[in-house]
């Protein structure tokens, strides 16, 4: 059940609600242009429905695909490997750096990034006249909100609502199923070397608790702390989950 909830909620596998409002345009009945205030209160105007989108994070790439925007995605990071089709998209960099020249060369009309991003890269993207929006969801509610906001921005509002309604219904169903079950001890490995855990306050910590588990790293310092292997053995989790298989 823990894995089931994680699989559903990590649709994008990530604190303030962002807002999207319509820009009034006399004599025009279109949803565009849109004035967007993203999660970091950056105000951006989306002049028209995006047709060429670059994603700077695997979680946002998954959201874009789930919204049916696969034909409009023109660039992703080298870590964007889900769904399988994401591997076929042009690569614009990785966690260590973004190839800004490649991004501009792809001529996107929307860039979606995780977190605040690099100030220098953000400035270059804006100077090129490319709208960039930033989201960093760290709870289920924030993931749901991010999906809905990206749906509004890309003209997929109804699709986004269906996805998030299904997520909320499935979450409620699973929480109800496990409410009377015995709690199990869980360790979630974010990375294997050094061993890094999903700590208190992290997205995965929330999922573990919702699905009836006890996170053995709940008393660690920080959301993604290094975790001692001896302590792991001592606490002896019933369930060991990993973000990905180590090579």
Coordinates of C-alpha atoms in Angstrom, one line a residue:
X1 CA 0.0 0.0 0.0
X2 CA 2.9 2.3 0.7
X3 CA 4.3 1.8 -2.8
X4 CA 0.9 2.2 -4.3
X5 CA 0.3 5.6 -2.7
X6 CA 3.8 6.7 -3.6
X7 CA 3.3 5.7 -7.2
X8 CA 0.0 7.6 -7.4
X9 CA 1.2 10.8 -5.6
X10 CA 4.6 11.0 -7.3
X11 CA 3.0 11.9 -10.6
X12 CA 5.5 14.5 -11.0
X13 CA 7.8 13.5 -8.1
X14 CA 7.8 17.4 -4.9
X15 CA 4.5 26.3 0.5
X16 CA 2.5 28.9 -1.0
X17 CA -0.3 28.4 -3.4
X18 CA 0.4 30.0 -6.8
X19 CA -2.2 32.0 -8.5
X20 CA -3.3 32.4 -12.2
X21 CA -5.5 35.2 -13.2
X22 CA -6.9 36.3 -16.5
X23 CA -5.6 39.5 -18.1
X24 CA -8.6 41.4 -19.3
X25 CA -8.5 41.9 -23.0
X26 CA -11.2 44.0 -24.6
X27 CA -13.2 42.2 -27.2
X28 CA -11.4 38.9 -26.8
X29 CA -12.9 35.8 -25.3
X30 CA -9.7 33.8 -25.0
X31 CA -8.0 32.6 -21.8
X32 CA -4.8 34.3 -23.0
X33 CA -2.9 36.3 -22.3
X34 CA -2.6 35.1 -18.7
X35 CA -0.8 36.9 -15.9
X36 CA 0.8 34.2 -13.8
X37 CA 2.1 34.5 -10.2
X38 CA 4.2 31.3 -9.6
X39 CA 5.0 29.7 -6.3
X40 CA 7.9 32.2 -5.7
X41 CA 5.7 35.2 -6.5
X42 CA 7.3 35.9 -9.9
X43 CA 4.8 37.6 -12.1
X44 CA 4.9 36.4 -15.7
X45 CA 2.6 37.1 -18.7
X46 CA 1.8 34.1 -20.9
X47 CA 0.8 35.8 -24.2
X48 CA -0.6 32.7 -25.9
X49 CA -1.2 29.0 -25.4
X50 CA 2.3 27.4 -25.2
X51 CA 3.3 25.3 -28.2
X52 CA 6.9 24.7 -27.4
X53 CA 7.7 23.8 -23.8
X54 CA 11.1 23.1 -22.0
X55 CA 11.1 21.3 -18.6
X56 CA 14.0 21.8 -16.3
X57 CA 13.0 19.0 -13.9
X58 CA 11.9 15.3 -14.1
X59 CA 8.9 15.9 -11.9
X60 CA 7.6 18.7 -14.1
X61 CA 8.3 16.6 -17.2
X62 CA 6.0 13.9 -15.8
X63 CA 3.3 16.5 -15.1
X64 CA 3.5 17.8 -18.7
X65 CA 3.2 14.3 -20.1
X66 CA 0.3 13.4 -17.8
X67 CA -1.5 16.5 -19.2
X68 CA -1.2 15.2 -22.7
X69 CA 1.4 17.8 -23.8
X70 CA 4.0 15.3 -25.1
X71 CA 3.9 16.8 -28.6
X72 CA 4.6 20.3 -27.2
X73 CA 7.6 19.3 -25.1
X74 CA 10.8 20.2 -27.0
X75 CA 13.4 20.0 -24.3
X76 CA 14.1 18.2 -21.0
X77 CA 17.0 17.4 -18.7
X78 CA 19.1 14.2 -19.0
X79 CA 17.4 13.0 -15.8
X80 CA 13.9 13.1 -17.3
X81 CA 13.4 9.4 -18.0
X82 CA 9.8 8.9 -17.3
X83 CA 7.6 8.2 -19.2
X84 CA 9.8 6.4 -21.6
X85 CA 9.0 8.9 -24.4
X86 CA 10.8 11.6 -22.4
X87 CA 14.1 10.0 -23.2
X88 CA 13.6 10.9 -26.9
X89 CA 13.3 14.6 -26.2
X90 CA 16.2 17.0 -26.8
X91 CA 18.4 17.3 -23.7
X92 CA 19.2 20.8 -22.3
X93 CA 21.4 19.8 -19.4
X94 CA 21.2 18.1 -16.0
X95 CA 21.4 19.0 -12.2
X96 CA 24.9 20.2 -12.6
X97 CA 24.0 22.8 -15.2
X98 CA 21.7 24.0 -17.9
X99 CA 22.8 24.6 -21.5
X100 CA 21.2 28.0 -21.8
X101 CA 22.3 28.3 -25.5
X102 CA 20.4 25.0 -26.2
X103 CA 17.3 26.2 -24.4
X104 CA 17.2 29.4 -26.5
X105 CA 18.0 27.5 -29.7
X106 CA 14.8 25.4 -29.1
X107 CA 12.7 28.6 -29.2
X108 CA 10.3 27.6 -26.4
X109 CA 7.4 29.8 -25.5
X110 CA 7.4 28.4 -21.9
X111 CA 10.1 27.1 -19.5
X112 CA 9.0 25.3 -16.3
X113 CA 11.6 24.8 -13.6
X114 CA 11.8 23.3 -10.1
X115 CA 12.7 25.7 -7.4
X116 CA 13.9 29.2 -7.8
X117 CA 16.6 28.1 -10.2
X118 CA 19.9 29.9 -11.0
X119 CA 19.5 33.7 -11.1
X120 CA 21.9 34.0 -14.0
X121 CA 20.1 31.4 -16.1
X122 CA 16.8 32.9 -15.2
X123 CA 17.9 36.3 -16.4
X124 CA 19.2 35.0 -19.7
X125 CA 15.9 33.2 -20.3
X126 CA 13.9 36.3 -19.6
X127 CA 16.2 38.4 -21.7
X128 CA 15.5 36.1 -24.6
X129 CA 11.8 36.9 -24.1
X130 CA 10.9 33.4 -22.9
X131 CA 8.4 33.1 -20.0
X132 CA 9.7 31.0 -17.1
X133 CA 7.6 29.8 -14.2
X134 CA 8.9 28.1 -11.0
X135 CA 7.3 25.5 -8.7
X136 CA 8.7 23.5 -5.9
X137 CA 5.9 21.3 -4.4
X138 CA 6.9 19.7 -1.1
X139 CA 3.6 18.2 0.0
X140 CA 0.7 16.3 -1.7
X141 CA -1.5 19.5 -1.6
X142 CA 1.3 21.4 -3.3
X143 CA 1.8 18.8 -5.9
X144 CA -1.9 18.8 -6.7
X145 CA -1.8 22.6 -6.8
X146 CA 1.2 22.6 -9.2
X147 CA -0.5 20.2 -11.6
X148 CA -3.6 22.4 -11.6
X149 CA -1.6 25.6 -12.2
X150 CA 0.5 24.1 -15.0
X151 CA -2.8 22.8 -16.5
X152 CA -4.2 26.4 -16.5
X153 CA -1.0 27.8 -18.0
X154 CA -0.9 25.3 -20.8
X155 CA -4.6 25.2 -21.7
X156 CA -5.2 21.8 -20.0
X157 CA -7.2 22.9 -17.0
X158 CA -9.9 20.3 -17.4
X159 CA -7.4 17.5 -17.8
X160 CA -5.5 18.7 -14.7
X161 CA -8.6 18.8 -12.7
X162 CA -9.5 15.2 -13.6
X163 CA -5.9 14.0 -12.7
X164 CA -5.9 15.8 -9.3
X165 CA -9.5 14.8 -8.5
X166 CA -8.4 11.1 -9.1
X167 CA -5.3 11.6 -7.0
X168 CA -7.3 13.0 -4.1
X169 CA -9.9 10.2 -4.3
X170 CA -7.2 7.5 -4.5
X171 CA -5.4 9.0 -1.5
X172 CA -8.6 9.0 0.5
X173 CA -9.3 5.4 -0.5
X174 CA -5.9 4.2 0.6
X175 CA -5.8 6.2 3.8
X176 CA -9.2 4.6 4.7
X177 CA -7.9 1.1 3.9
X178 CA -4.8 1.4 6.2
X179 CA -6.4 3.3 9.1
X180 CA -6.9 0.1 11.2
X181 CA -3.7 -1.7 10.0
X182 CA -0.6 -2.2 12.1
X183 CA 2.0 0.4 11.4
X184 CA 5.2 -0.8 9.7
X185 CA 8.7 0.7 9.9
X186 CA 9.8 2.3 6.6
X187 CA 13.1 3.6 5.3
X188 CA 13.1 5.6 2.0
X189 CA 16.4 5.8 0.2
X190 CA 16.8 9.0 -1.8
X191 CA 20.3 8.2 -2.8
X192 CA 22.7 5.4 -2.1
X193 CA 26.2 7.0 -1.9
X194 CA 26.2 8.6 0.5
X195 CA 23.1 7.0 1.9
X196 CA 20.5 9.7 2.0
X197 CA 17.1 9.3 3.6
X198 CA 13.7 11.0 3.2
X199 CA 13.6 12.9 6.5
X200 CA 11.0 14.7 8.5
X201 CA 9.0 17.3 6.5
X202 CA 9.8 15.8 3.1
X203 CA 7.2 14.8 0.5
X204 CA 8.1 11.1 0.9
X205 CA 7.8 11.4 4.7
X206 CA 4.3 12.6 4.3
X207 CA 3.4 9.8 2.0
X208 CA 4.8 7.2 4.4
X209 CA 2.7 8.6 7.3
X210 CA -0.4 8.8 5.2
X211 CA -0.1 5.2 4.1
X212 CA 0.2 3.9 7.6
X213 CA 4.0 3.7 7.9
X214 CA 6.5 5.0 10.5
X215 CA 9.5 6.7 8.9
X216 CA 12.6 5.4 10.8
X217 CA 14.3 8.7 9.8
X218 CA 11.6 10.9 11.3
X219 CA 14.0 12.2 13.9
X220 CA 16.8 13.1 11.5
X221 CA 17.9 16.6 10.9
X222 CA 16.7 18.1 7.6
X223 CA 14.3 16.8 4.9
X224 CA 17.0 14.8 3.1
X225 CA 19.7 13.9 5.6
X226 CA 22.7 11.5 5.3
X227 CA 21.8 8.3 7.2
X228 CA 24.3 6.1 9.0
X229 CA 24.2 2.5 7.9
X230 CA 24.7 1.1 11.4
X231 CA 21.7 3.1 12.5
X232 CA 19.7 1.7 9.6
X233 CA 20.6 -1.8 10.6
X234 CA 19.8 -1.1 14.2
X235 CA 16.4 0.3 13.4
X236 CA 15.6 -2.6 11.2
X237 CA 12.9 -1.3 8.8
X238 CA 10.1 -3.6 7.7
X239 CA 10.0 -1.9 4.3
X240 CA 13.0 -0.5 2.3
X241 CA 12.0 1.8 -0.6
X242 CA 14.4 3.4 -3.0
X243 CA 14.0 6.3 -5.4
X244 CA 15.9 4.4 -8.1
X245 CA 18.0 1.2 -8.4
X246 CA 21.7 2.0 -7.9
X247 CA 23.9 1.3 -10.9

